[in-house]
């Protein structure tokens, strides 16, 4: 697997409490879904646990209407200000929603985090020109070029193929992540790099999005499908 295709493991409080370093040996980035944590854990326990795991961190906050899983509690900037200061480094990431005017991450463009601008639709796909419009409207960030993530729900396999080909096209001028949610999206999660998607999102516990699979399942599918028939060796990747 290319080094540039990164495995992001999405975790909530129940997952993070029980994670050990050995559990994340195949993970590149821990996505901390802040909406799936209590204020108490964020402010008193999170820093120590994340530092112990020793991986880059992606902080994400989803409102109830933008998530397929139930959140703990509605959070405000003051609830997460401390943890953001603790990890304010360009090895870490912040997720900022493209289709929302507001975010609990204040003045994020001045911080040292790398920004992932994200768009999610649990009902439909999105066309290339619509993605381009969102990309052009995104607030510029000074530190590093932002990453653009689009996660959609295709109606059929043709829509899946069209979306992934659009991601590949847009990747010529942007760093892209393309995810198809639901059963039709498996190819986008396991072989997204073939369409120049930079990250893939896995789970270490209960799925945090429709169609999300475990890191172990991802590894098995990659290993099985990249083997050259009869040779027992992995085939050469693009």
PDB file of C-alpha atoms in Angstrom:
ATOM      1  CA  UNK A   1       0.000   0.000   0.000  1.00  0.00           C
ATOM      2  CA  UNK A   2       1.406   3.433  -0.885  1.00  0.00           C
ATOM      3  CA  UNK A   3       2.674   5.491   2.042  1.00  0.00           C
ATOM      4  CA  UNK A   4       0.500   8.361   0.868  1.00  0.00           C
ATOM      5  CA  UNK A   5      -2.753   6.425   1.481  1.00  0.00           C
ATOM      6  CA  UNK A   6      -3.383   6.982   5.166  1.00  0.00           C
ATOM      7  CA  UNK A   7      -5.643   4.956   7.460  1.00  0.00           C
ATOM      8  CA  UNK A   8      -7.741   7.142   9.730  1.00  0.00           C
ATOM      9  CA  UNK A   9      -9.401   5.350  12.663  1.00  0.00           C
ATOM     10  CA  UNK A  10     -12.526   7.097  13.966  1.00  0.00           C
ATOM     11  CA  UNK A  11     -13.069   6.814  17.719  1.00  0.00           C
ATOM     12  CA  UNK A  12     -15.575   7.866  20.354  1.00  0.00           C
ATOM     13  CA  UNK A  13     -15.120   7.891  24.111  1.00  0.00           C
ATOM     14  CA  UNK A  14     -15.896   4.201  24.615  1.00  0.00           C
ATOM     15  CA  UNK A  15     -13.325   3.260  21.962  1.00  0.00           C
ATOM     16  CA  UNK A  16     -10.574   5.568  23.185  1.00  0.00           C
ATOM     17  CA  UNK A  17     -10.905   4.508  26.821  1.00  0.00           C
ATOM     18  CA  UNK A  18      -9.949   0.933  25.928  1.00  0.00           C
ATOM     19  CA  UNK A  19      -7.389   1.527  23.177  1.00  0.00           C
ATOM     20  CA  UNK A  20      -3.826   0.377  23.703  1.00  0.00           C
ATOM     21  CA  UNK A  21      -0.826   1.206  21.544  1.00  0.00           C
ATOM     22  CA  UNK A  22      -0.846  -2.304  20.055  1.00  0.00           C
ATOM     23  CA  UNK A  23      -4.420  -1.710  18.813  1.00  0.00           C
ATOM     24  CA  UNK A  24      -3.331   1.159  16.564  1.00  0.00           C
ATOM     25  CA  UNK A  25      -0.180  -0.338  15.053  1.00  0.00           C
ATOM     26  CA  UNK A  26      -1.752  -0.248  11.559  1.00  0.00           C
ATOM     27  CA  UNK A  27      -3.311   3.199  11.959  1.00  0.00           C
ATOM     28  CA  UNK A  28      -1.812   6.455  10.673  1.00  0.00           C
ATOM     29  CA  UNK A  29      -4.193   8.996  12.240  1.00  0.00           C
ATOM     30  CA  UNK A  30      -6.707   8.874  15.114  1.00  0.00           C
ATOM     31  CA  UNK A  31      -9.917  10.760  14.320  1.00  0.00           C
ATOM     32  CA  UNK A  32     -11.350  12.022  17.594  1.00  0.00           C
ATOM     33  CA  UNK A  33     -15.077  12.478  17.084  1.00  0.00           C
ATOM     34  CA  UNK A  34     -15.535  15.113  19.779  1.00  0.00           C
ATOM     35  CA  UNK A  35     -19.322  14.843  19.569  1.00  0.00           C
ATOM     36  CA  UNK A  36     -18.970  11.264  20.846  1.00  0.00           C
ATOM     37  CA  UNK A  37     -17.185  12.335  24.046  1.00  0.00           C
ATOM     38  CA  UNK A  38     -18.305  13.838  27.321  1.00  0.00           C
ATOM     39  CA  UNK A  39     -17.004  17.233  28.443  1.00  0.00           C
ATOM     40  CA  UNK A  40     -15.430  15.587  31.454  1.00  0.00           C
ATOM     41  CA  UNK A  41     -13.378  13.120  29.374  1.00  0.00           C
ATOM     42  CA  UNK A  42     -12.289  15.813  26.907  1.00  0.00           C
ATOM     43  CA  UNK A  43     -11.062  18.122  29.626  1.00  0.00           C
ATOM     44  CA  UNK A  44      -9.581  15.633  32.105  1.00  0.00           C
ATOM     45  CA  UNK A  45      -8.534  12.413  30.375  1.00  0.00           C
ATOM     46  CA  UNK A  46      -8.220  12.862  26.614  1.00  0.00           C
ATOM     47  CA  UNK A  47      -4.787  14.532  26.463  1.00  0.00           C
ATOM     48  CA  UNK A  48      -3.021  11.819  28.453  1.00  0.00           C
ATOM     49  CA  UNK A  49      -4.576   8.985  26.432  1.00  0.00           C
ATOM     50  CA  UNK A  50      -3.847  10.520  23.034  1.00  0.00           C
ATOM     51  CA  UNK A  51      -0.267  11.340  23.986  1.00  0.00           C
ATOM     52  CA  UNK A  52       0.208   7.723  25.109  1.00  0.00           C
ATOM     53  CA  UNK A  53      -0.980   6.417  21.722  1.00  0.00           C
ATOM     54  CA  UNK A  54       1.573   8.639  19.992  1.00  0.00           C
ATOM     55  CA  UNK A  55      -0.240   9.123  16.679  1.00  0.00           C
ATOM     56  CA  UNK A  56      -1.276  12.226  14.746  1.00  0.00           C
ATOM     57  CA  UNK A  57      -4.756  13.365  15.761  1.00  0.00           C
ATOM     58  CA  UNK A  58      -7.670  14.611  13.673  1.00  0.00           C
ATOM     59  CA  UNK A  59     -10.278  16.522  15.694  1.00  0.00           C
ATOM     60  CA  UNK A  60     -13.784  16.376  14.252  1.00  0.00           C
ATOM     61  CA  UNK A  61     -17.072  17.684  15.615  1.00  0.00           C
ATOM     62  CA  UNK A  62     -20.349  16.666  14.007  1.00  0.00           C
ATOM     63  CA  UNK A  63     -23.704  18.122  14.908  1.00  0.00           C
ATOM     64  CA  UNK A  64     -26.551  15.663  15.386  1.00  0.00           C
ATOM     65  CA  UNK A  65     -28.046  16.405  11.960  1.00  0.00           C
ATOM     66  CA  UNK A  66     -24.682  15.763  10.289  1.00  0.00           C
ATOM     67  CA  UNK A  67     -24.006  12.394  11.877  1.00  0.00           C
ATOM     68  CA  UNK A  68     -25.362   8.855  11.671  1.00  0.00           C
ATOM     69  CA  UNK A  69     -24.507   8.142  15.322  1.00  0.00           C
ATOM     70  CA  UNK A  70     -25.931   9.700  18.448  1.00  0.00           C
ATOM     71  CA  UNK A  71     -23.785  12.341  20.112  1.00  0.00           C
ATOM     72  CA  UNK A  72     -23.045  12.596  23.812  1.00  0.00           C
ATOM     73  CA  UNK A  73     -23.831  16.272  24.279  1.00  0.00           C
ATOM     74  CA  UNK A  74     -23.790  19.553  22.387  1.00  0.00           C
ATOM     75  CA  UNK A  75     -20.348  21.118  22.735  1.00  0.00           C
ATOM     76  CA  UNK A  76     -19.138  24.701  22.458  1.00  0.00           C
ATOM     77  CA  UNK A  77     -15.754  26.232  21.678  1.00  0.00           C
ATOM     78  CA  UNK A  78     -14.971  26.656  25.365  1.00  0.00           C
ATOM     79  CA  UNK A  79     -15.377  22.897  25.888  1.00  0.00           C
ATOM     80  CA  UNK A  80     -12.651  22.022  23.379  1.00  0.00           C
ATOM     81  CA  UNK A  81     -10.363  25.062  23.583  1.00  0.00           C
ATOM     82  CA  UNK A  82      -7.955  23.369  25.994  1.00  0.00           C
ATOM     83  CA  UNK A  83      -7.504  20.141  24.046  1.00  0.00           C
ATOM     84  CA  UNK A  84      -6.999  22.094  20.815  1.00  0.00           C
ATOM     85  CA  UNK A  85      -4.162  24.066  22.411  1.00  0.00           C
ATOM     86  CA  UNK A  86      -2.562  20.834  23.632  1.00  0.00           C
ATOM     87  CA  UNK A  87      -2.308  19.418  20.084  1.00  0.00           C
ATOM     88  CA  UNK A  88      -1.803  22.620  18.051  1.00  0.00           C
ATOM     89  CA  UNK A  89       0.842  21.212  15.745  1.00  0.00           C
ATOM     90  CA  UNK A  90       1.114  20.797  11.969  1.00  0.00           C
ATOM     91  CA  UNK A  91       1.308  17.022  12.400  1.00  0.00           C
ATOM     92  CA  UNK A  92      -2.332  17.103  13.524  1.00  0.00           C
ATOM     93  CA  UNK A  93      -5.576  17.934  11.724  1.00  0.00           C
ATOM     94  CA  UNK A  94      -8.871  19.777  12.150  1.00  0.00           C
ATOM     95  CA  UNK A  95     -12.048  18.893  10.237  1.00  0.00           C
ATOM     96  CA  UNK A  96     -13.997  21.958   9.082  1.00  0.00           C
ATOM     97  CA  UNK A  97     -17.353  21.420   7.355  1.00  0.00           C
ATOM     98  CA  UNK A  98     -17.605  22.980   3.921  1.00  0.00           C
ATOM     99  CA  UNK A  99     -21.388  23.189   3.913  1.00  0.00           C
ATOM    100  CA  UNK A 100     -21.696  25.019   7.262  1.00  0.00           C
ATOM    101  CA  UNK A 101     -21.017  28.648   8.010  1.00  0.00           C
ATOM    102  CA  UNK A 102     -20.154  28.058  11.664  1.00  0.00           C
ATOM    103  CA  UNK A 103     -17.734  25.784  13.509  1.00  0.00           C
ATOM    104  CA  UNK A 104     -16.795  25.321  17.152  1.00  0.00           C
ATOM    105  CA  UNK A 105     -13.134  25.602  16.094  1.00  0.00           C
ATOM    106  CA  UNK A 106     -12.579  29.357  16.302  1.00  0.00           C
ATOM    107  CA  UNK A 107      -9.848  31.086  14.271  1.00  0.00           C
ATOM    108  CA  UNK A 108      -8.806  27.707  12.929  1.00  0.00           C
ATOM    109  CA  UNK A 109      -7.090  29.253   9.925  1.00  0.00           C
ATOM    110  CA  UNK A 110      -4.482  30.817  12.238  1.00  0.00           C
ATOM    111  CA  UNK A 111      -3.683  27.574  14.095  1.00  0.00           C
ATOM    112  CA  UNK A 112      -0.913  25.134  13.212  1.00  0.00           C
ATOM    113  CA  UNK A 113      -3.253  22.254  12.365  1.00  0.00           C
ATOM    114  CA  UNK A 114      -3.567  20.997   8.833  1.00  0.00           C
ATOM    115  CA  UNK A 115      -7.152  21.582   7.712  1.00  0.00           C
ATOM    116  CA  UNK A 116      -9.465  18.956   6.224  1.00  0.00           C
ATOM    117  CA  UNK A 117     -12.440  20.707   4.671  1.00  0.00           C
ATOM    118  CA  UNK A 118     -15.295  18.202   4.610  1.00  0.00           C
ATOM    119  CA  UNK A 119     -18.699  17.746   2.995  1.00  0.00           C
ATOM    120  CA  UNK A 120     -21.105  14.951   3.940  1.00  0.00           C
ATOM    121  CA  UNK A 121     -24.391  13.865   2.418  1.00  0.00           C
ATOM    122  CA  UNK A 122     -26.312  10.888   3.795  1.00  0.00           C
ATOM    123  CA  UNK A 123     -28.914  11.150   1.008  1.00  0.00           C
ATOM    124  CA  UNK A 124     -27.229  11.766  -2.343  1.00  0.00           C
ATOM    125  CA  UNK A 125     -24.083  12.149  -4.395  1.00  0.00           C
ATOM    126  CA  UNK A 126     -22.461  15.366  -5.588  1.00  0.00           C
ATOM    127  CA  UNK A 127     -21.306  16.494  -9.017  1.00  0.00           C
ATOM    128  CA  UNK A 128     -17.789  17.616  -9.934  1.00  0.00           C
ATOM    129  CA  UNK A 129     -18.814  21.231 -10.533  1.00  0.00           C
ATOM    130  CA  UNK A 130     -20.479  21.356  -7.101  1.00  0.00           C
ATOM    131  CA  UNK A 131     -17.324  20.050  -5.439  1.00  0.00           C
ATOM    132  CA  UNK A 132     -15.294  22.627  -7.347  1.00  0.00           C
ATOM    133  CA  UNK A 133     -17.558  25.416  -6.084  1.00  0.00           C
ATOM    134  CA  UNK A 134     -17.105  24.292  -2.474  1.00  0.00           C
ATOM    135  CA  UNK A 135     -13.340  24.112  -2.957  1.00  0.00           C
ATOM    136  CA  UNK A 136     -13.185  27.624  -4.393  1.00  0.00           C
ATOM    137  CA  UNK A 137     -15.270  29.059  -1.550  1.00  0.00           C
ATOM    138  CA  UNK A 138     -13.185  27.468   1.213  1.00  0.00           C
ATOM    139  CA  UNK A 139     -11.299  29.892   3.452  1.00  0.00           C
ATOM    140  CA  UNK A 140      -7.579  29.918   2.586  1.00  0.00           C
ATOM    141  CA  UNK A 141      -5.236  28.565   5.259  1.00  0.00           C
ATOM    142  CA  UNK A 142      -1.613  29.658   5.646  1.00  0.00           C
ATOM    143  CA  UNK A 143       0.162  26.636   7.098  1.00  0.00           C
ATOM    144  CA  UNK A 144      -0.237  23.888   4.516  1.00  0.00           C
ATOM    145  CA  UNK A 145      -2.549  23.337   1.609  1.00  0.00           C
ATOM    146  CA  UNK A 146      -5.915  22.077   2.868  1.00  0.00           C
ATOM    147  CA  UNK A 147      -7.326  18.641   2.133  1.00  0.00           C
ATOM    148  CA  UNK A 148     -10.830  18.364   0.690  1.00  0.00           C
ATOM    149  CA  UNK A 149     -13.023  15.484   1.836  1.00  0.00           C
ATOM    150  CA  UNK A 150     -16.327  14.589   0.168  1.00  0.00           C
ATOM    151  CA  UNK A 151     -18.411  11.764   1.642  1.00  0.00           C
ATOM    152  CA  UNK A 152     -21.589  10.961  -0.239  1.00  0.00           C
ATOM    153  CA  UNK A 153     -24.298   8.313  -0.526  1.00  0.00           C
ATOM    154  CA  UNK A 154     -24.597   6.936  -4.074  1.00  0.00           C
ATOM    155  CA  UNK A 155     -27.822   5.481  -5.442  1.00  0.00           C
ATOM    156  CA  UNK A 156     -26.129   2.849  -7.596  1.00  0.00           C
ATOM    157  CA  UNK A 157     -22.765   1.574  -8.775  1.00  0.00           C
ATOM    158  CA  UNK A 158     -22.716   3.982 -11.731  1.00  0.00           C
ATOM    159  CA  UNK A 159     -23.039   6.942  -9.389  1.00  0.00           C
ATOM    160  CA  UNK A 160     -20.240   5.476  -7.270  1.00  0.00           C
ATOM    161  CA  UNK A 161     -17.983   5.208 -10.319  1.00  0.00           C
ATOM    162  CA  UNK A 162     -18.802   8.730 -11.503  1.00  0.00           C
ATOM    163  CA  UNK A 163     -18.037  10.200  -8.075  1.00  0.00           C
ATOM    164  CA  UNK A 164     -14.719   8.384  -7.701  1.00  0.00           C
ATOM    165  CA  UNK A 165     -13.641   9.397 -11.191  1.00  0.00           C
ATOM    166  CA  UNK A 166     -14.484  13.012 -10.306  1.00  0.00           C
ATOM    167  CA  UNK A 167     -12.304  12.701  -7.190  1.00  0.00           C
ATOM    168  CA  UNK A 168      -9.464  11.462  -9.396  1.00  0.00           C
ATOM    169  CA  UNK A 169      -9.934  14.401 -11.755  1.00  0.00           C
ATOM    170  CA  UNK A 170     -10.017  16.982  -8.947  1.00  0.00           C
ATOM    171  CA  UNK A 171      -6.923  15.437  -7.345  1.00  0.00           C
ATOM    172  CA  UNK A 172      -4.837  16.893 -10.179  1.00  0.00           C
ATOM    173  CA  UNK A 173      -5.052  20.293  -8.487  1.00  0.00           C
ATOM    174  CA  UNK A 174      -6.129  19.477  -4.899  1.00  0.00           C
ATOM    175  CA  UNK A 175      -5.445  16.930  -2.176  1.00  0.00           C
ATOM    176  CA  UNK A 176      -8.669  14.916  -2.093  1.00  0.00           C
ATOM    177  CA  UNK A 177     -10.492  12.357   0.038  1.00  0.00           C
ATOM    178  CA  UNK A 178     -13.461  10.588  -1.551  1.00  0.00           C
ATOM    179  CA  UNK A 179     -15.744   8.319   0.468  1.00  0.00           C
ATOM    180  CA  UNK A 180     -18.954   6.602  -0.630  1.00  0.00           C
ATOM    181  CA  UNK A 181     -21.094   5.642   2.343  1.00  0.00           C
ATOM    182  CA  UNK A 182     -23.223   2.514   2.602  1.00  0.00           C
ATOM    183  CA  UNK A 183     -22.729  -0.903   1.005  1.00  0.00           C
ATOM    184  CA  UNK A 184     -21.949   0.578  -2.406  1.00  0.00           C
ATOM    185  CA  UNK A 185     -19.021   2.453  -0.928  1.00  0.00           C
ATOM    186  CA  UNK A 186     -16.760  -0.464  -0.029  1.00  0.00           C
ATOM    187  CA  UNK A 187     -14.476   0.098  -3.022  1.00  0.00           C
ATOM    188  CA  UNK A 188     -13.979   3.736  -2.000  1.00  0.00           C
ATOM    189  CA  UNK A 189     -12.898   2.700   1.497  1.00  0.00           C
ATOM    190  CA  UNK A 190     -10.598  -0.160   0.489  1.00  0.00           C
ATOM    191  CA  UNK A 191      -9.195   1.066  -2.833  1.00  0.00           C
ATOM    192  CA  UNK A 192      -9.727   4.819  -2.704  1.00  0.00           C
ATOM    193  CA  UNK A 193      -6.056   5.368  -3.513  1.00  0.00           C
ATOM    194  CA  UNK A 194      -6.723   3.988  -6.998  1.00  0.00           C
ATOM    195  CA  UNK A 195      -8.848   7.117  -7.490  1.00  0.00           C
ATOM    196  CA  UNK A 196      -6.229   9.351  -5.834  1.00  0.00           C
ATOM    197  CA  UNK A 197      -8.092   9.594  -2.536  1.00  0.00           C
ATOM    198  CA  UNK A 198      -5.483  10.387   0.134  1.00  0.00           C
ATOM    199  CA  UNK A 199      -7.128   9.010   3.312  1.00  0.00           C
ATOM    200  CA  UNK A 200      -9.531   6.218   4.159  1.00  0.00           C
ATOM    201  CA  UNK A 201     -11.640   6.087   7.317  1.00  0.00           C
ATOM    202  CA  UNK A 202     -11.894   2.893   9.390  1.00  0.00           C
ATOM    203  CA  UNK A 203     -13.264   1.958  12.795  1.00  0.00           C
ATOM    204  CA  UNK A 204     -11.671   0.361  15.847  1.00  0.00           C
ATOM    205  CA  UNK A 205     -15.061  -0.180  17.491  1.00  0.00           C
ATOM    206  CA  UNK A 206     -18.617   0.482  16.384  1.00  0.00           C
ATOM    207  CA  UNK A 207     -18.868   2.113  12.907  1.00  0.00           C
ATOM    208  CA  UNK A 208     -19.109   5.894  13.015  1.00  0.00           C
ATOM    209  CA  UNK A 209     -20.566   6.193   9.507  1.00  0.00           C
ATOM    210  CA  UNK A 210     -22.643   3.966   7.195  1.00  0.00           C
ATOM    211  CA  UNK A 211     -20.456   1.317   5.553  1.00  0.00           C
ATOM    212  CA  UNK A 212     -17.396   1.973   7.697  1.00  0.00           C
ATOM    213  CA  UNK A 213     -15.332  -1.190   8.169  1.00  0.00           C
ATOM    214  CA  UNK A 214     -12.707  -2.274  10.673  1.00  0.00           C
ATOM    215  CA  UNK A 215      -8.973  -1.875  10.149  1.00  0.00           C
ATOM    216  CA  UNK A 216      -8.614  -5.672  10.204  1.00  0.00           C
ATOM    217  CA  UNK A 217     -11.223  -6.087   7.440  1.00  0.00           C
ATOM    218  CA  UNK A 218      -9.495  -3.405   5.383  1.00  0.00           C
ATOM    219  CA  UNK A 219      -6.131  -5.140   5.682  1.00  0.00           C
ATOM    220  CA  UNK A 220      -7.580  -8.532   4.757  1.00  0.00           C
ATOM    221  CA  UNK A 221      -9.383  -7.197   1.671  1.00  0.00           C
ATOM    222  CA  UNK A 222      -6.282  -5.344   0.489  1.00  0.00           C
ATOM    223  CA  UNK A 223      -4.087  -8.403   0.981  1.00  0.00           C
ATOM    224  CA  UNK A 224      -6.514 -10.821  -0.701  1.00  0.00           C
ATOM    225  CA  UNK A 225      -7.303  -8.689  -3.720  1.00  0.00           C
ATOM    226  CA  UNK A 226      -3.769  -7.521  -4.428  1.00  0.00           C
ATOM    227  CA  UNK A 227      -2.356 -11.036  -4.661  1.00  0.00           C
ATOM    228  CA  UNK A 228      -1.273 -12.172  -8.087  1.00  0.00           C
ATOM    229  CA  UNK A 229      -3.173 -15.390  -8.906  1.00  0.00           C
ATOM    230  CA  UNK A 230      -0.964 -18.436  -8.435  1.00  0.00           C
ATOM    231  CA  UNK A 231       2.083 -16.516  -7.217  1.00  0.00           C
ATOM    232  CA  UNK A 232       1.226 -15.943  -3.588  1.00  0.00           C
ATOM    233  CA  UNK A 233       2.746 -12.466  -3.939  1.00  0.00           C
ATOM    234  CA  UNK A 234       1.172  -9.065  -3.986  1.00  0.00           C
ATOM    235  CA  UNK A 235       0.627  -7.600  -7.407  1.00  0.00           C
ATOM    236  CA  UNK A 236       2.350  -4.383  -8.360  1.00  0.00           C
ATOM    237  CA  UNK A 237       0.286  -1.318  -7.476  1.00  0.00           C
ATOM    238  CA  UNK A 238      -0.351   1.667  -9.688  1.00  0.00           C
TER     239      UNK A 238
END
